[in-house]
PDB file of N, CA, C and O in Angstrom:
ATOM      1  N   UNK H 267      -6.922  43.573  66.633  1.00 62.00           N
ATOM      2  CA  UNK H 267      -6.888  42.359  67.403  1.00 62.00           C
ATOM      3  C   UNK H 267      -5.441  42.045  67.759  1.00 62.00           C
ATOM      4  O   UNK H 267      -4.535  42.198  66.944  1.00 62.00           O
ATOM      5  N   UNK H 268      -5.222  41.568  68.988  1.00 54.00           N
ATOM      6  CA  UNK H 268      -3.892  41.196  69.453  1.00 54.00           C
ATOM      7  C   UNK H 268      -3.626  39.756  69.061  1.00 54.00           C
ATOM      8  O   UNK H 268      -4.449  38.875  69.284  1.00 54.00           O
ATOM      9  N   UNK H 269      -2.464  39.527  68.459  1.00 56.00           N
ATOM     10  CA  UNK H 269      -2.076  38.168  68.099  1.00 56.00           C
ATOM     11  C   UNK H 269      -1.259  37.581  69.249  1.00 56.00           C
ATOM     12  O   UNK H 269      -0.271  38.173  69.686  1.00 56.00           O
ATOM     13  N   UNK H 270      -1.686  36.453  69.764  1.00 49.00           N
ATOM     14  CA  UNK H 270      -0.982  35.789  70.851  1.00 49.00           C
ATOM     15  C   UNK H 270      -0.154  34.651  70.286  1.00 49.00           C
ATOM     16  O   UNK H 270      -0.629  33.863  69.480  1.00 49.00           O
ATOM     17  N   UNK H 271       1.088  34.578  70.713  1.00 54.00           N
ATOM     18  CA  UNK H 271       1.964  33.488  70.296  1.00 54.00           C
ATOM     19  C   UNK H 271       2.005  32.433  71.382  1.00 54.00           C
ATOM     20  O   UNK H 271       1.917  32.741  72.578  1.00 54.00           O
ATOM     21  N   UNK H 272       2.158  31.200  70.978  1.00 54.00           N
ATOM     22  CA  UNK H 272       2.248  30.092  71.916  1.00 54.00           C
ATOM     23  C   UNK H 272       3.513  30.251  72.757  1.00 54.00           C
ATOM     24  O   UNK H 272       4.581  30.559  72.242  1.00 54.00           O
ATOM     25  N   UNK H 273       3.380  30.037  74.055  1.00 54.00           N
ATOM     26  CA  UNK H 273       4.522  30.148  74.947  1.00 54.00           C
ATOM     27  C   UNK H 273       5.182  28.781  75.084  1.00 54.00           C
ATOM     28  O   UNK H 273       4.517  27.765  75.261  1.00 54.00           O
ATOM     29  N   UNK H 274       6.489  28.772  75.027  1.00 55.00           N
ATOM     30  CA  UNK H 274       7.250  27.541  75.195  1.00 55.00           C
ATOM     31  C   UNK H 274       7.209  27.105  76.655  1.00 55.00           C
ATOM     32  O   UNK H 274       7.255  27.927  77.568  1.00 55.00           O
ATOM     33  N   UNK H 275       7.155  25.808  76.889  1.00 55.00           N
ATOM     34  CA  UNK H 275       7.209  25.294  78.258  1.00 55.00           C
ATOM     35  C   UNK H 275       8.539  25.620  78.911  1.00 55.00           C
ATOM     36  O   UNK H 275       8.634  25.687  80.129  1.00 55.00           O
ATOM     37  N   UNK H 276       9.591  25.827  78.107  1.00 57.00           N
ATOM     38  CA  UNK H 276      10.903  26.162  78.659  1.00 57.00           C
ATOM     39  C   UNK H 276      10.913  27.548  79.300  1.00 57.00           C
ATOM     40  O   UNK H 276      11.783  27.847  80.098  1.00 57.00           O
ATOM     41  N   UNK H 277       9.953  28.394  78.937  1.00 68.00           N
ATOM     42  CA  UNK H 277       9.890  29.737  79.506  1.00 68.00           C
ATOM     43  C   UNK H 277       9.491  29.710  80.976  1.00 68.00           C
ATOM     44  O   UNK H 277       9.850  30.601  81.725  1.00 68.00           O
ATOM     45  N   UNK H 278       8.724  28.719  81.387  1.00 82.00           N
ATOM     46  CA  UNK H 278       8.270  28.660  82.776  1.00 82.00           C
ATOM     47  C   UNK H 278       9.223  27.773  83.554  1.00 82.00           C
ATOM     48  O   UNK H 278       9.116  26.553  83.556  1.00 82.00           O
ATOM     49  N   UNK H 279      10.174  28.403  84.228  1.00 91.00           N
ATOM     50  CA  UNK H 279      11.200  27.673  84.960  1.00 91.00           C
ATOM     51  C   UNK H 279      10.819  27.439  86.412  1.00 91.00           C
ATOM     52  O   UNK H 279      11.585  26.855  87.169  1.00 91.00           O
ATOM     53  N   UNK H 280       9.615  27.864  86.809  1.00 91.00           N
ATOM     54  CA  UNK H 280       9.069  27.616  88.138  1.00 91.00           C
ATOM     55  C   UNK H 280       7.730  26.919  87.947  1.00 91.00           C
ATOM     56  O   UNK H 280       6.901  27.361  87.154  1.00 91.00           O
ATOM     57  N   UNK H 281       7.501  25.839  88.687  1.00 92.00           N
ATOM     58  CA  UNK H 281       6.216  25.155  88.563  1.00 92.00           C
ATOM     59  C   UNK H 281       5.119  25.974  89.245  1.00 92.00           C
ATOM     60  O   UNK H 281       5.387  26.761  90.164  1.00 92.00           O
ATOM     61  N   UNK H 282       3.911  25.776  88.790  1.00 92.00           N
ATOM     62  CA  UNK H 282       2.768  26.465  89.384  1.00 92.00           C
ATOM     63  C   UNK H 282       2.635  26.101  90.857  1.00 92.00           C
ATOM     64  O   UNK H 282       2.393  26.971  91.694  1.00 92.00           O
ATOM     65  N   UNK H 283       2.817  24.828  91.186  1.00 94.00           N
ATOM     66  CA  UNK H 283       2.726  24.391  92.586  1.00 94.00           C
ATOM     67  C   UNK H 283       3.763  25.094  93.458  1.00 94.00           C
ATOM     68  O   UNK H 283       3.460  25.531  94.575  1.00 94.00           O
ATOM     69  N   UNK H 284       4.987  25.218  92.954  1.00 96.00           N
ATOM     70  CA  UNK H 284       6.055  25.875  93.720  1.00 96.00           C
ATOM     71  C   UNK H 284       5.744  27.353  93.917  1.00 96.00           C
ATOM     72  O   UNK H 284       5.993  27.910  94.991  1.00 96.00           O
ATOM     73  N   UNK H 285       5.191  27.995  92.907  1.00 96.00           N
ATOM     74  CA  UNK H 285       4.833  29.412  93.022  1.00 96.00           C
ATOM     75  C   UNK H 285       3.718  29.601  94.052  1.00 96.00           C
ATOM     76  O   UNK H 285       3.770  30.533  94.864  1.00 96.00           O
ATOM     77  N   UNK H 286       2.730  28.724  94.031  1.00 96.00           N
ATOM     78  CA  UNK H 286       1.629  28.831  95.000  1.00 96.00           C
ATOM     79  C   UNK H 286       2.116  28.580  96.418  1.00 96.00           C
ATOM     80  O   UNK H 286       1.693  29.249  97.356  1.00 96.00           O
ATOM     81  N   UNK H 287       3.028  27.628  96.600  1.00 97.00           N
ATOM     82  CA  UNK H 287       3.584  27.348  97.917  1.00 97.00           C
ATOM     83  C   UNK H 287       4.372  28.551  98.434  1.00 97.00           C
ATOM     84  O   UNK H 287       4.249  28.940  99.599  1.00 97.00           O
ATOM     85  N   UNK H 288       5.180  29.174  97.566  1.00 97.00           N
ATOM     86  CA  UNK H 288       5.929  30.372  97.940  1.00 97.00           C
ATOM     87  C   UNK H 288       4.982  31.509  98.306  1.00 97.00           C
ATOM     88  O   UNK H 288       5.230  32.253  99.255  1.00 97.00           O
ATOM     89  N   UNK H 289       3.884  31.653  97.565  1.00 97.00           N
ATOM     90  CA  UNK H 289       2.921  32.715  97.834  1.00 97.00           C
ATOM     91  C   UNK H 289       2.333  32.574  99.239  1.00 97.00           C
ATOM     92  O   UNK H 289       2.086  33.562  99.918  1.00 97.00           O
ATOM     93  N   UNK H 290       2.160  31.336  99.685  1.00 96.00           N
ATOM     94  CA  UNK H 290       1.635  31.084 101.032  1.00 96.00           C
ATOM     95  C   UNK H 290       2.704  31.190 102.107  1.00 96.00           C
ATOM     96  O   UNK H 290       2.417  31.546 103.247  1.00 96.00           O
ATOM     97  N   UNK H 291       3.968  30.875 101.755  1.00 97.00           N
ATOM     98  CA  UNK H 291       5.056  30.894 102.724  1.00 97.00           C
ATOM     99  C   UNK H 291       6.345  31.292 102.003  1.00 97.00           C
ATOM    100  O   UNK H 291       6.979  30.458 101.356  1.00 97.00           O
ATOM    101  N   UNK H 292       6.742  32.549 102.158  1.00 96.00           N
ATOM    102  CA  UNK H 292       7.908  33.068 101.430  1.00 96.00           C
ATOM    103  C   UNK H 292       9.236  32.484 101.915  1.00 96.00           C
ATOM    104  O   UNK H 292      10.272  32.761 101.321  1.00 96.00           O
ATOM    105  N   UNK H 293       9.216  31.693 102.969  1.00 96.00           N
ATOM    106  CA  UNK H 293      10.446  31.040 103.417  1.00 96.00           C
ATOM    107  C   UNK H 293      10.776  29.819 102.554  1.00 96.00           C
ATOM    108  O   UNK H 293      11.888  29.319 102.597  1.00 96.00           O
ATOM    109  N   UNK H 294       9.798  29.348 101.778  1.00 96.00           N
ATOM    110  CA  UNK H 294      10.020  28.200 100.899  1.00 96.00           C
ATOM    111  C   UNK H 294      10.327  28.732  99.504  1.00 96.00           C
ATOM    112  O   UNK H 294       9.442  29.004  98.702  1.00 96.00           O
ATOM    113  N   UNK H 295      11.615  28.900  99.226  1.00 96.00           N
ATOM    114  CA  UNK H 295      12.057  29.477  97.960  1.00 96.00           C
ATOM    115  C   UNK H 295      12.107  28.377  96.901  1.00 96.00           C
ATOM    116  O   UNK H 295      12.726  27.328  97.113  1.00 96.00           O
ATOM    117  N   UNK H 296      11.452  28.591  95.760  1.00 96.00           N
ATOM    118  CA  UNK H 296      11.413  27.537  94.739  1.00 96.00           C
ATOM    119  C   UNK H 296      12.757  27.307  94.061  1.00 96.00           C
ATOM    120  O   UNK H 296      13.601  28.201  94.000  1.00 96.00           O
ATOM    121  N   UNK H 297      12.914  26.097  93.547  1.00 95.00           N
ATOM    122  CA  UNK H 297      14.079  25.751  92.739  1.00 95.00           C
ATOM    123  C   UNK H 297      13.728  25.915  91.274  1.00 95.00           C
ATOM    124  O   UNK H 297      12.603  25.648  90.858  1.00 95.00           O
ATOM    125  N   UNK H 298      14.704  26.345  90.509  1.00 94.00           N
ATOM    126  CA  UNK H 298      14.559  26.468  89.064  1.00 94.00           C
ATOM    127  C   UNK H 298      14.426  25.070  88.464  1.00 94.00           C
ATOM    128  O   UNK H 298      15.164  24.153  88.832  1.00 94.00           O
ATOM    129  N   UNK H 299      13.476  24.900  87.559  1.00 91.00           N
ATOM    130  CA  UNK H 299      13.273  23.603  86.915  1.00 91.00           C
ATOM    131  C   UNK H 299      14.358  23.297  85.889  1.00 91.00           C
ATOM    132  O   UNK H 299      14.506  22.149  85.473  1.00 91.00           O
ATOM    133  N   UNK H 300      15.136  24.303  85.502  1.00 90.00           N
ATOM    134  CA  UNK H 300      16.189  24.103  84.497  1.00 90.00           C
ATOM    135  C   UNK H 300      17.513  23.721  85.157  1.00 90.00           C
ATOM    136  O   UNK H 300      18.117  22.715  84.809  1.00 90.00           O
ATOM    137  N   UNK H 301      17.957  24.517  86.142  1.00 91.00           N
ATOM    138  CA  UNK H 301      19.260  24.252  86.758  1.00 91.00           C
ATOM    139  C   UNK H 301      19.171  23.537  88.107  1.00 91.00           C
ATOM    140  O   UNK H 301      20.169  23.015  88.593  1.00 91.00           O
ATOM    141  N   UNK H 302      17.997  23.542  88.733  1.00 92.00           N
ATOM    142  CA  UNK H 302      17.829  22.855  90.008  1.00 92.00           C
ATOM    143  C   UNK H 302      18.216  23.669  91.226  1.00 92.00           C
ATOM    144  O   UNK H 302      18.006  23.240  92.354  1.00 92.00           O
ATOM    145  N   UNK H 303      18.769  24.852  91.030  1.00 93.00           N
ATOM    146  CA  UNK H 303      19.157  25.722  92.147  1.00 93.00           C
ATOM    147  C   UNK H 303      17.992  26.605  92.560  1.00 93.00           C
ATOM    148  O   UNK H 303      17.042  26.798  91.805  1.00 93.00           O
ATOM    149  N   UNK H 304      18.096  27.156  93.791  1.00 95.00           N
ATOM    150  CA  UNK H 304      17.105  28.155  94.194  1.00 95.00           C
ATOM    151  C   UNK H 304      17.141  29.306  93.206  1.00 95.00           C
ATOM    152  O   UNK H 304      18.215  29.665  92.707  1.00 95.00           O
ATOM    153  N   UNK H 305      15.975  29.895  92.930  1.00 95.00           N
ATOM    154  CA  UNK H 305      15.946  31.026  92.003  1.00 95.00           C
ATOM    155  C   UNK H 305      16.802  32.153  92.564  1.00 95.00           C
ATOM    156  O   UNK H 305      16.941  32.308  93.769  1.00 95.00           O
ATOM    157  N   UNK H 306      17.380  32.936  91.664  1.00 93.00           N
ATOM    158  CA  UNK H 306      18.307  33.980  92.090  1.00 93.00           C
ATOM    159  C   UNK H 306      17.593  35.215  92.629  1.00 93.00           C
ATOM    160  O   UNK H 306      18.196  36.027  93.325  1.00 93.00           O
ATOM    161  N   UNK H 307      16.321  35.376  92.305  1.00 96.00           N
ATOM    162  CA  UNK H 307      15.546  36.531  92.764  1.00 96.00           C
ATOM    163  C   UNK H 307      14.122  36.070  93.016  1.00 96.00           C
ATOM    164  O   UNK H 307      13.565  35.285  92.252  1.00 96.00           O
ATOM    165  N   UNK H 308      13.544  36.558  94.109  1.00 97.00           N
ATOM    166  CA  UNK H 308      12.144  36.276  94.403  1.00 97.00           C
ATOM    167  C   UNK H 308      11.575  37.446  95.203  1.00 97.00           C
ATOM    168  O   UNK H 308      12.267  38.048  96.026  1.00 97.00           O
ATOM    169  N   UNK H 309      10.349  37.793  94.901  1.00 97.00           N
ATOM    170  CA  UNK H 309       9.674  38.909  95.578  1.00 97.00           C
ATOM    171  C   UNK H 309       8.181  38.636  95.558  1.00 97.00           C
ATOM    172  O   UNK H 309       7.652  38.108  94.585  1.00 97.00           O
ATOM    173  N   UNK H 310       7.508  38.999  96.647  1.00 97.00           N
ATOM    174  CA  UNK H 310       6.070  38.790  96.746  1.00 97.00           C
ATOM    175  C   UNK H 310       5.383  40.089  97.140  1.00 97.00           C
ATOM    176  O   UNK H 310       5.848  40.811  98.015  1.00 97.00           O
ATOM    177  N   UNK H 311       4.296  40.371  96.473  1.00 97.00           N
ATOM    178  CA  UNK H 311       3.420  41.476  96.835  1.00 97.00           C
ATOM    179  C   UNK H 311       2.040  40.895  97.130  1.00 97.00           C
ATOM    180  O   UNK H 311       1.870  39.677  97.165  1.00 97.00           O
ATOM    181  N   UNK H 312       1.055  41.746  97.305  1.00 96.00           N
ATOM    182  CA  UNK H 312      -0.277  41.289  97.719  1.00 96.00           C
ATOM    183  C   UNK H 312      -0.950  40.370  96.701  1.00 96.00           C
ATOM    184  O   UNK H 312      -1.619  39.411  97.071  1.00 96.00           O
ATOM    185  N   UNK H 313      -0.750  40.628  95.413  1.00 97.00           N
ATOM    186  CA  UNK H 313      -1.454  39.841  94.388  1.00 97.00           C
ATOM    187  C   UNK H 313      -0.519  39.125  93.419  1.00 97.00           C
ATOM    188  O   UNK H 313      -0.991  38.469  92.500  1.00 97.00           O
ATOM    189  N   UNK H 314       0.797  39.234  93.606  1.00 97.00           N
ATOM    190  CA  UNK H 314       1.711  38.598  92.676  1.00 97.00           C
ATOM    191  C   UNK H 314       3.016  38.200  93.360  1.00 97.00           C
ATOM    192  O   UNK H 314       3.333  38.674  94.439  1.00 97.00           O
ATOM    193  N   UNK H 315       3.740  37.317  92.673  1.00 97.00           N
ATOM    194  CA  UNK H 315       5.086  36.930  93.092  1.00 97.00           C
ATOM    195  C   UNK H 315       5.951  36.866  91.836  1.00 97.00           C
ATOM    196  O   UNK H 315       5.485  36.436  90.780  1.00 97.00           O
ATOM    197  N   UNK H 316       7.204  37.318  91.962  1.00 97.00           N
ATOM    198  CA  UNK H 316       8.134  37.308  90.840  1.00 97.00           C
ATOM    199  C   UNK H 316       9.325  36.421  91.164  1.00 97.00           C
ATOM    200  O   UNK H 316       9.766  36.355  92.311  1.00 97.00           O
ATOM    201  N   UNK H 317       9.838  35.776  90.120  1.00 96.00           N
ATOM    202  CA  UNK H 317      11.010  34.922  90.244  1.00 96.00           C
ATOM    203  C   UNK H 317      11.921  35.181  89.050  1.00 96.00           C
ATOM    204  O   UNK H 317      11.439  35.422  87.946  1.00 96.00           O
ATOM    205  N   UNK H 318      13.237  35.111  89.283  1.00 95.00           N
ATOM    206  CA  UNK H 318      14.197  35.286  88.188  1.00 95.00           C
ATOM    207  C   UNK H 318      15.266  34.209  88.265  1.00 95.00           C
ATOM    208  O   UNK H 318      15.706  33.820  89.349  1.00 95.00           O
ATOM    209  N   UNK H 319      15.648  33.734  87.084  1.00 92.00           N
ATOM    210  CA  UNK H 319      16.759  32.805  86.949  1.00 92.00           C
ATOM    211  C   UNK H 319      17.144  32.806  85.470  1.00 92.00           C
ATOM    212  O   UNK H 319      16.275  32.956  84.606  1.00 92.00           O
ATOM    213  N   UNK H 320      18.426  32.666  85.159  1.00 85.00           N
ATOM    214  CA  UNK H 320      18.923  32.630  83.782  1.00 85.00           C
ATOM    215  C   UNK H 320      18.580  33.893  83.000  1.00 85.00           C
ATOM    216  O   UNK H 320      18.385  33.842  81.792  1.00 85.00           O
ATOM    217  N   UNK H 321      18.444  35.025  83.675  1.00 86.00           N
ATOM    218  CA  UNK H 321      18.132  36.271  82.989  1.00 86.00           C
ATOM    219  C   UNK H 321      16.672  36.422  82.608  1.00 86.00           C
ATOM    220  O   UNK H 321      16.306  37.383  81.944  1.00 86.00           O
ATOM    221  N   UNK H 322      15.822  35.490  83.006  1.00 90.00           N
ATOM    222  CA  UNK H 322      14.385  35.563  82.731  1.00 90.00           C
ATOM    223  C   UNK H 322      13.633  35.872  84.015  1.00 90.00           C
ATOM    224  O   UNK H 322      14.014  35.415  85.092  1.00 90.00           O
ATOM    225  N   UNK H 323      12.561  36.640  83.887  1.00 93.00           N
ATOM    226  CA  UNK H 323      11.731  36.990  85.043  1.00 93.00           C
ATOM    227  C   UNK H 323      10.300  36.560  84.747  1.00 93.00           C
ATOM    228  O   UNK H 323       9.759  36.872  83.692  1.00 93.00           O
ATOM    229  N   UNK H 324       9.707  35.849  85.706  1.00 94.00           N
ATOM    230  CA  UNK H 324       8.308  35.459  85.608  1.00 94.00           C
ATOM    231  C   UNK H 324       7.530  36.104  86.743  1.00 94.00           C
ATOM    232  O   UNK H 324       7.986  36.123  87.890  1.00 94.00           O
ATOM    233  N   UNK H 325       6.362  36.637  86.413  1.00 95.00           N
ATOM    234  CA  UNK H 325       5.458  37.178  87.430  1.00 95.00           C
ATOM    235  C   UNK H 325       4.205  36.305  87.436  1.00 95.00           C
ATOM    236  O   UNK H 325       3.532  36.155  86.430  1.00 95.00           O
ATOM    237  N   UNK H 326       3.922  35.725  88.580  1.00 95.00           N
ATOM    238  CA  UNK H 326       2.725  34.913  88.775  1.00 95.00           C
ATOM    239  C   UNK H 326       1.665  35.793  89.432  1.00 95.00           C
ATOM    240  O   UNK H 326       1.900  36.348  90.499  1.00 95.00           O
ATOM    241  N   UNK H 327       0.520  35.920  88.795  1.00 94.00           N
ATOM    242  CA  UNK H 327      -0.597  36.704  89.326  1.00 94.00           C
ATOM    243  C   UNK H 327      -1.538  35.735  90.040  1.00 94.00           C
ATOM    244  O   UNK H 327      -1.918  34.701  89.466  1.00 94.00           O
ATOM    245  N   UNK H 328      -1.943  36.074  91.263  1.00 95.00           N
ATOM    246  CA  UNK H 328      -2.751  35.180  92.089  1.00 95.00           C
ATOM    247  C   UNK H 328      -4.155  35.734  92.318  1.00 95.00           C
ATOM    248  O   UNK H 328      -4.338  36.938  92.483  1.00 95.00           O
ATOM    249  N   UNK H 329      -5.114  34.828  92.348  1.00 94.00           N
ATOM    250  CA  UNK H 329      -6.486  35.121  92.750  1.00 94.00           C
ATOM    251  C   UNK H 329      -6.871  34.033  93.741  1.00 94.00           C
ATOM    252  O   UNK H 329      -6.773  32.842  93.421  1.00 94.00           O
ATOM    253  N   UNK H 330      -7.266  34.430  94.932  1.00 92.00           N
ATOM    254  CA  UNK H 330      -7.611  33.470  95.998  1.00 92.00           C
ATOM    255  C   UNK H 330      -6.494  32.458  96.241  1.00 92.00           C
ATOM    256  O   UNK H 330      -6.741  31.263  96.395  1.00 92.00           O
ATOM    257  N   UNK H 331      -5.253  32.928  96.257  1.00 91.00           N
ATOM    258  CA  UNK H 331      -4.057  32.124  96.537  1.00 91.00           C
ATOM    259  C   UNK H 331      -3.759  31.067  95.475  1.00 91.00           C
ATOM    260  O   UNK H 331      -3.012  30.133  95.720  1.00 91.00           O
ATOM    261  N   UNK H 332      -4.350  31.187  94.294  1.00 92.00           N
ATOM    262  CA  UNK H 332      -4.075  30.275  93.184  1.00 92.00           C
ATOM    263  C   UNK H 332      -3.584  31.085  91.990  1.00 92.00           C
ATOM    264  O   UNK H 332      -4.018  32.214  91.773  1.00 92.00           O
ATOM    265  N   UNK H 333      -2.683  30.503  91.208  1.00 93.00           N
ATOM    266  CA  UNK H 333      -2.150  31.182  90.037  1.00 93.00           C
ATOM    267  C   UNK H 333      -3.273  31.391  89.021  1.00 93.00           C
ATOM    268  O   UNK H 333      -3.946  30.442  88.625  1.00 93.00           O
ATOM    269  N   UNK H 334      -3.449  32.637  88.635  1.00 92.00           N
ATOM    270  CA  UNK H 334      -4.456  32.977  87.615  1.00 92.00           C
ATOM    271  C   UNK H 334      -3.803  33.240  86.266  1.00 92.00           C
ATOM    272  O   UNK H 334      -4.388  32.999  85.227  1.00 92.00           O
ATOM    273  N   UNK H 335      -2.555  33.726  86.315  1.00 91.00           N
ATOM    274  CA  UNK H 335      -1.876  34.098  85.075  1.00 91.00           C
ATOM    275  C   UNK H 335      -0.366  34.156  85.338  1.00 91.00           C
ATOM    276  O   UNK H 335       0.073  34.456  86.443  1.00 91.00           O
ATOM    277  N   UNK H 336       0.424  33.873  84.304  1.00 91.00           N
ATOM    278  CA  UNK H 336       1.878  33.995  84.386  1.00 91.00           C
ATOM    279  C   UNK H 336       2.332  34.938  83.292  1.00 91.00           C
ATOM    280  O   UNK H 336       1.927  34.789  82.128  1.00 91.00           O
ATOM    281  N   UNK H 337       3.129  35.929  83.659  1.00 91.00           N
ATOM    282  CA  UNK H 337       3.650  36.897  82.695  1.00 91.00           C
ATOM    283  C   UNK H 337       5.163  36.771  82.632  1.00 91.00           C
ATOM    284  O   UNK H 337       5.820  36.645  83.659  1.00 91.00           O
ATOM    285  N   UNK H 338       5.706  36.814  81.428  1.00 89.00           N
ATOM    286  CA  UNK H 338       7.151  36.861  81.267  1.00 89.00           C
ATOM    287  C   UNK H 338       7.537  38.330  81.132  1.00 89.00           C
ATOM    288  O   UNK H 338       7.036  39.033  80.268  1.00 89.00           O
ATOM    289  N   UNK H 339       8.417  38.810  82.025  1.00 86.00           N
ATOM    290  CA  UNK H 339       8.794  40.226  82.034  1.00 86.00           C
ATOM    291  C   UNK H 339      10.119  40.427  81.326  1.00 86.00           C
ATOM    292  O   UNK H 339      10.886  39.551  81.129  1.00 86.00           O
TER     293      UNK H 339
END
């Protein structure tokens, strides 16, 4: 059995709403919730979008244009 650890809210530096908005329109680059600046890296593919800031990378997985899962890479 896989043991899952609770994820800190500090790990998610992009809001779900901002990620979904970016997924629909890549010209709207989200701001980091920690520093307030635009994220330093962003990339979108058919089913996911990635964002990086402060040396952390988050991948948002989408189903029907809504966030289904967030992975810390």
